[in-house]
């Protein structure tokens, strides 16, 4: 997450800020995403189609750059979890906001991932990024060797390391803060998701009511019957409007603040993982130091070498980490601000439109008296 | 619960209401100046013992002293020897309705929250009217819930069997007849109190809007008298009791040996129409109940989100972002309140309206059944007369002059009954037509009024939302 170079990355032949996931095609159970990026030279576009496995391939390549100094200090742009076709609502739930709508939030999240990767000064250097974005052939599907960059290991031992006291105040503070923030952000995202799901339920209920009203139209010529039918039809229209308004409100929630909270949550997790990697390296260093001190003269030199190597690695990680953290913090403010402003603007617009529509309905009914 | 009724009207020069145990209401002079006949002066006739209504309504307890729960009266009381049995012919009621023009409907009733008096809760009712029917412009009385049930029972016993659609009693348990699971109602909860208060108010307004019922002495007494004797045995008086009566009539109809030959297509069509309407309204009611449920859920979820946003704001280092998040929490709390208000509107306007109409339709179906019963009674009399005539023919050739004379007398009586039965049937048919027409008019008015209120609440909610968003936007923009 180094400087986001707007538009240009010296390692890629595409413009970074307008990479788009334009479409998703479904073939049975598999999904294919169409990714469009503008050529740096300004002479056209790249159109590539990628599956989720291709995204994972890219991610693996980024994780496994062991020769890049301080790579473990990078806060990796989080890749959304796999989207399953025909999944039950329970399985979709783990995707949170990304499981809603007709895959648009999900595509947006993939898009954000690609833009963040392409804008990262360390990560964008990796050939895999260029290949992913520009190669018309699918990138290699071979499995890349495993590494420790995946989900935090569940081993109890590993978990204990998470609480390991730090030697550096800056990092201790960051770890503590990250712990709090991750919990609260996740909670806020979940609660907001509940709000959106209920809004959708209300929209559906209004639709049902509207339809049921339409069925109340009565045959007959007497004026009272016609009057009542009129009333039912008009009321049906009112509830249709309410449905549209609620649907709009839910969409606004989803596409702005929802996505924002979702991204924040995943980034907090990514930061947490980075901090953990650093802590693990710290533990490793402290062990190496102890071993070097305690080593018998025969082994001492080797131990010292090992300790020095680890020291260097640790230092590099800390350097990268510090920059990443500061970058993330300003990004975090930007993300939330953008989400809040867009959300507010969209809801304001929807409220104004709804007020107008309801007023018109009100006038219609008043004239009917 | 005591309800205070305040009825406002011109001070009229009406003497105090004098109600004797013999009558079903005040004497002629006191209340019905404009009528040439007192409708109820001679309404003390016994009901025929086979009337099922009597079983349901009268089996429990003594009647209150002032206004006896009189047995359901026939429209016309058969009294041998009276030439002018036409006390309650259709013309009398026509006259009443012609009178409506003179005193335009103007009455407002409000029912306030209950207060505890001794062991029971009482509601205060305030009524305002300018109608000359009332002694005062404004007055208020305290009434218990059982008083309402008592009033309904009286009205039902007087009017249902002659074809009037009597507004159903406010439900004792406010779940209504649409079997929607609302859960156990806490009688002291604010929600229950408000539901009941609203139901009582709607019940009264619906009752007084009926031109005939408004002038009923029991109704007037209910609205005006400072004291009402305690109505006993509310179980019998509840709408469940009335429902039983209605069901009994329906059973009787089903058991009719002679199928009624419906020569009047209007009735057949209308009955079908009400069956359909009943089904549709129940569906609508269920739909709205579901909507109300979701709205309440939305309110809860919004409140929880507000809390989580506040916590997020508290743990945020960046000052401006922290402030914005706190403000987000506040906005969401306000929006929660809007959701609650909207849920109330959904409920009190639509859900209760639809529930009321489902219950009303039961009353409507009831009067149709009453008509069939009336027809049945008439047919029974005719059959009996036929039998008697056959018996008379036989007795002509037997030498039993006493028996012959007795039979002749019985025939005379039965001829009267047959005529009466036919008149009753025609009367109830006519009344039902009028009532149905009135129902359909009122229905349109009711719905329109509720819808206008609802739309006004919708507009208001959106305007509030606009205010909230407009206030929040600069805060969000000011983050950095």
Tab-separated table of N, CA, C and O in Angstrom, chain B residues 403-454:
chain	number	residue	atom	x	y	z
B	403	UNK	N	-113.799	-27.576	19.550
B	403	UNK	CA	-112.476	-27.717	18.946
B	403	UNK	C	-112.394	-26.945	17.649
B	403	UNK	O	-111.379	-26.330	17.333
B	404	UNK	N	-113.533	-26.967	16.909
B	404	UNK	CA	-113.546	-26.266	15.632
B	404	UNK	C	-113.283	-24.780	15.869
B	404	UNK	O	-112.497	-24.153	15.163
B	405	UNK	N	-114.009	-24.252	16.870
B	405	UNK	CA	-113.855	-22.820	17.147
B	405	UNK	C	-112.416	-22.517	17.543
B	405	UNK	O	-111.840	-21.530	17.096
B	406	UNK	N	-111.852	-23.389	18.390
B	406	UNK	CA	-110.474	-23.163	18.829
B	406	UNK	C	-109.531	-23.139	17.629
B	406	UNK	O	-108.668	-22.269	17.512
B	407	UNK	N	-109.781	-24.123	16.735
B	407	UNK	CA	-108.933	-24.170	15.547
B	407	UNK	C	-109.098	-22.899	14.721
B	407	UNK	O	-108.129	-22.337	14.213
B	408	UNK	N	-110.364	-22.456	14.587
B	408	UNK	CA	-110.588	-21.216	13.820
B	408	UNK	C	-109.828	-20.058	14.447
B	408	UNK	O	-109.250	-19.223	13.747
B	409	UNK	N	-109.887	-20.020	15.790
B	409	UNK	CA	-109.160	-18.934	16.473
B	409	UNK	C	-107.659	-19.014	16.196
B	409	UNK	O	-107.011	-18.003	15.925
B	410	UNK	N	-107.169	-20.271	16.264
B	410	UNK	CA	-105.729	-20.449	16.039
B	410	UNK	C	-105.358	-20.032	14.624
B	410	UNK	O	-104.315	-19.419	14.390
B	411	UNK	N	-106.277	-20.361	13.703
B	411	UNK	CA	-106.001	-19.982	12.312
B	411	UNK	C	-105.908	-18.474	12.189
B	411	UNK	O	-105.021	-17.939	11.511
B	412	UNK	N	-106.845	-17.789	12.826
B	412	UNK	CA	-106.816	-16.330	12.784
B	412	UNK	C	-105.472	-15.805	13.270
B	412	UNK	O	-104.862	-14.919	12.672
B	413	UNK	N	-105.031	-16.401	14.378
B	413	UNK	CA	-103.768	-15.948	14.970
B	413	UNK	C	-102.606	-16.216	14.017
B	413	UNK	O	-101.736	-15.363	13.808
B	414	UNK	N	-102.654	-17.413	13.426
B	414	UNK	CA	-101.561	-17.781	12.533
B	414	UNK	C	-101.560	-16.918	11.287
B	414	UNK	O	-100.506	-16.574	10.752
B	415	UNK	N	-102.775	-16.574	10.804
B	415	UNK	CA	-102.823	-15.687	9.633
B	415	UNK	C	-102.101	-14.375	9.956
B	415	UNK	O	-101.363	-13.835	9.143
B	416	UNK	N	-102.366	-13.912	11.178
B	416	UNK	CA	-101.672	-12.693	11.610
B	416	UNK	C	-100.168	-12.896	11.625
B	416	UNK	O	-99.401	-12.041	11.157
B	417	UNK	N	-99.768	-14.058	12.134
B	417	UNK	CA	-98.335	-14.345	12.220
B	417	UNK	C	-97.712	-14.400	10.828
B	417	UNK	O	-96.606	-13.905	10.614
B	418	UNK	N	-98.436	-15.032	9.900
B	418	UNK	CA	-97.901	-15.151	8.542
B	418	UNK	C	-97.720	-13.765	7.939
B	418	UNK	O	-96.696	-13.445	7.335
B	419	UNK	N	-98.738	-12.944	8.118
B	419	UNK	CA	-98.634	-11.579	7.588
B	419	UNK	C	-97.446	-10.855	8.212
B	419	UNK	O	-96.686	-10.159	7.543
B	420	UNK	N	-97.363	-11.035	9.535
B	420	UNK	CA	-96.262	-10.399	10.241
B	420	UNK	C	-94.927	-10.887	9.718
B	420	UNK	O	-94.003	-10.100	9.500
B	421	UNK	N	-94.853	-12.229	9.532
B	421	UNK	CA	-93.613	-12.814	9.046
B	421	UNK	C	-93.206	-12.244	7.713
B	421	UNK	O	-92.028	-11.944	7.469
B	422	UNK	N	-94.209	-12.058	6.862
B	422	UNK	CA	-93.899	-11.507	5.539
B	422	UNK	C	-93.418	-10.070	5.669
B	422	UNK	O	-92.451	-9.660	5.027
B	423	UNK	N	-94.090	-9.328	6.521
B	423	UNK	CA	-93.690	-7.929	6.722
B	423	UNK	C	-92.274	-7.852	7.291
B	423	UNK	O	-91.458	-7.054	6.852
B	424	UNK	N	-92.033	-8.718	8.274
B	424	UNK	CA	-90.684	-8.736	8.871
B	424	UNK	C	-89.624	-8.987	7.822
B	424	UNK	O	-88.576	-8.349	7.786
B	425	UNK	N	-89.968	-9.987	6.972
B	425	UNK	CA	-88.992	-10.359	5.962
B	425	UNK	C	-88.743	-9.206	4.993
B	425	UNK	O	-87.606	-8.899	4.626
B	426	UNK	N	-89.805	-8.582	4.593
B	426	UNK	CA	-89.630	-7.448	3.681
B	426	UNK	C	-88.868	-6.337	4.356
B	426	UNK	O	-88.008	-5.693	3.745
B	427	UNK	N	-89.190	-6.126	5.627
B	427	UNK	CA	-88.525	-5.039	6.343
B	427	UNK	C	-87.037	-5.285	6.470
B	427	UNK	O	-86.218	-4.405	6.203
B	428	UNK	N	-86.713	-6.506	6.883
B	428	UNK	CA	-85.286	-6.774	7.088
B	428	UNK	C	-84.539	-6.718	5.759
B	428	UNK	O	-83.402	-6.249	5.688
B	429	UNK	N	-85.215	-7.177	4.690
B	429	UNK	CA	-84.570	-7.111	3.378
B	429	UNK	C	-84.300	-5.670	3.007
B	429	UNK	O	-83.223	-5.316	2.516
B	430	UNK	N	-85.287	-4.841	3.263
B	430	UNK	CA	-85.122	-3.423	2.920
B	430	UNK	C	-84.012	-2.797	3.755
B	430	UNK	O	-83.176	-2.048	3.239
B	431	UNK	N	-84.053	-3.119	5.050
B	431	UNK	CA	-83.038	-2.548	5.940
B	431	UNK	C	-81.634	-2.964	5.514
B	431	UNK	O	-80.714	-2.141	5.485
B	432	UNK	N	-81.508	-4.239	5.167
B	432	UNK	CA	-80.181	-4.724	4.790
B	432	UNK	C	-79.684	-4.009	3.548
B	432	UNK	O	-78.512	-3.637	3.451
B	433	UNK	N	-80.573	-3.798	2.607
B	433	UNK	CA	-80.142	-3.091	1.408
B	433	UNK	C	-79.572	-1.720	1.767
B	433	UNK	O	-78.523	-1.304	1.274
B	434	UNK	N	-80.334	-1.044	2.625
B	434	UNK	CA	-79.856	0.292	3.034
B	434	UNK	C	-78.531	0.202	3.774
B	434	UNK	O	-77.618	0.998	3.548
B	435	UNK	N	-78.473	-0.769	4.653
B	435	UNK	CA	-77.261	-0.892	5.468
B	435	UNK	C	-76.045	-1.218	4.615
B	435	UNK	O	-74.952	-0.696	4.839
B	436	UNK	N	-76.248	-2.096	3.641
B	436	UNK	CA	-75.119	-2.473	2.786
B	436	UNK	C	-74.657	-1.264	1.992
B	436	UNK	O	-73.452	-1.016	1.837
B	437	UNK	N	-75.640	-0.521	1.498
B	437	UNK	CA	-75.290	0.676	0.753
B	437	UNK	C	-74.510	1.639	1.640
B	437	UNK	O	-73.493	2.221	1.217
B	438	UNK	N	-74.971	1.781	2.864
B	438	UNK	CA	-74.283	2.665	3.801
B	438	UNK	C	-72.875	2.152	4.096
B	438	UNK	O	-71.902	2.903	4.144
B	439	UNK	N	-72.796	0.850	4.276
B	439	UNK	CA	-71.494	0.219	4.538
B	439	UNK	C	-70.511	0.544	3.426
B	439	UNK	O	-69.362	0.906	3.667
B	440	UNK	N	-70.983	0.394	2.192
B	440	UNK	CA	-70.077	0.612	1.065
B	440	UNK	C	-69.651	2.068	0.967
B	440	UNK	O	-68.508	2.371	0.640
B	441	UNK	N	-70.568	2.970	1.281
B	441	UNK	CA	-70.193	4.389	1.275
B	441	UNK	C	-69.170	4.682	2.358
B	441	UNK	O	-68.150	5.324	2.122
B	442	UNK	N	-69.479	4.188	3.545
B	442	UNK	CA	-68.588	4.453	4.685
B	442	UNK	C	-67.221	3.846	4.463
B	442	UNK	O	-66.192	4.413	4.853
B	443	UNK	N	-67.221	2.673	3.843
B	443	UNK	CA	-65.959	1.988	3.605
B	443	UNK	C	-65.020	2.865	2.788
B	443	UNK	O	-63.840	3.012	3.097
B	444	UNK	N	-65.592	3.438	1.718
B	444	UNK	CA	-64.769	4.299	0.864
B	444	UNK	C	-64.256	5.485	1.667
B	444	UNK	O	-63.073	5.822	1.614
B	445	UNK	N	-65.153	6.091	2.435
B	445	UNK	CA	-64.746	7.256	3.249
B	445	UNK	C	-63.649	6.889	4.233
B	445	UNK	O	-62.641	7.588	4.358
B	446	UNK	N	-63.886	5.792	4.933
B	446	UNK	CA	-62.919	5.329	5.936
B	446	UNK	C	-61.546	5.142	5.331
B	446	UNK	O	-60.537	5.636	5.841
B	447	UNK	N	-61.524	4.375	4.242
B	447	UNK	CA	-60.245	4.056	3.621
B	447	UNK	C	-59.554	5.318	3.135
B	447	UNK	O	-58.361	5.513	3.347
B	448	UNK	N	-60.307	6.173	2.492
B	448	UNK	CA	-59.688	7.406	1.985
B	448	UNK	C	-59.084	8.213	3.118
B	448	UNK	O	-57.961	8.717	3.021
B	449	UNK	N	-59.841	8.300	4.204
B	449	UNK	CA	-59.353	9.109	5.322
B	449	UNK	C	-58.062	8.537	5.900
B	449	UNK	O	-57.098	9.252	6.176
B	450	UNK	N	-58.060	7.228	6.074
B	450	UNK	CA	-56.878	6.580	6.629
B	450	UNK	C	-55.692	6.747	5.689
B	450	UNK	O	-54.571	7.020	6.114
B	451	UNK	N	-55.962	6.575	4.400
B	451	UNK	CA	-54.869	6.649	3.438
B	451	UNK	C	-54.275	8.044	3.425
B	451	UNK	O	-53.052	8.211	3.361
B	452	UNK	N	-55.135	9.053	3.498
B	452	UNK	CA	-54.614	10.424	3.522
B	452	UNK	C	-53.723	10.616	4.751
B	452	UNK	O	-52.616	11.156	4.647
B	453	UNK	N	-54.181	10.130	5.883
B	453	UNK	CA	-53.360	10.249	7.109
B	453	UNK	C	-52.029	9.541	6.922
B	453	UNK	O	-50.979	10.040	7.335
B	454	UNK	N	-52.094	8.363	6.321
B	454	UNK	CA	-50.889	7.567	6.149
B	454	UNK	C	-49.902	8.269	5.232
B	454	UNK	O	-48.712	8.348	5.514
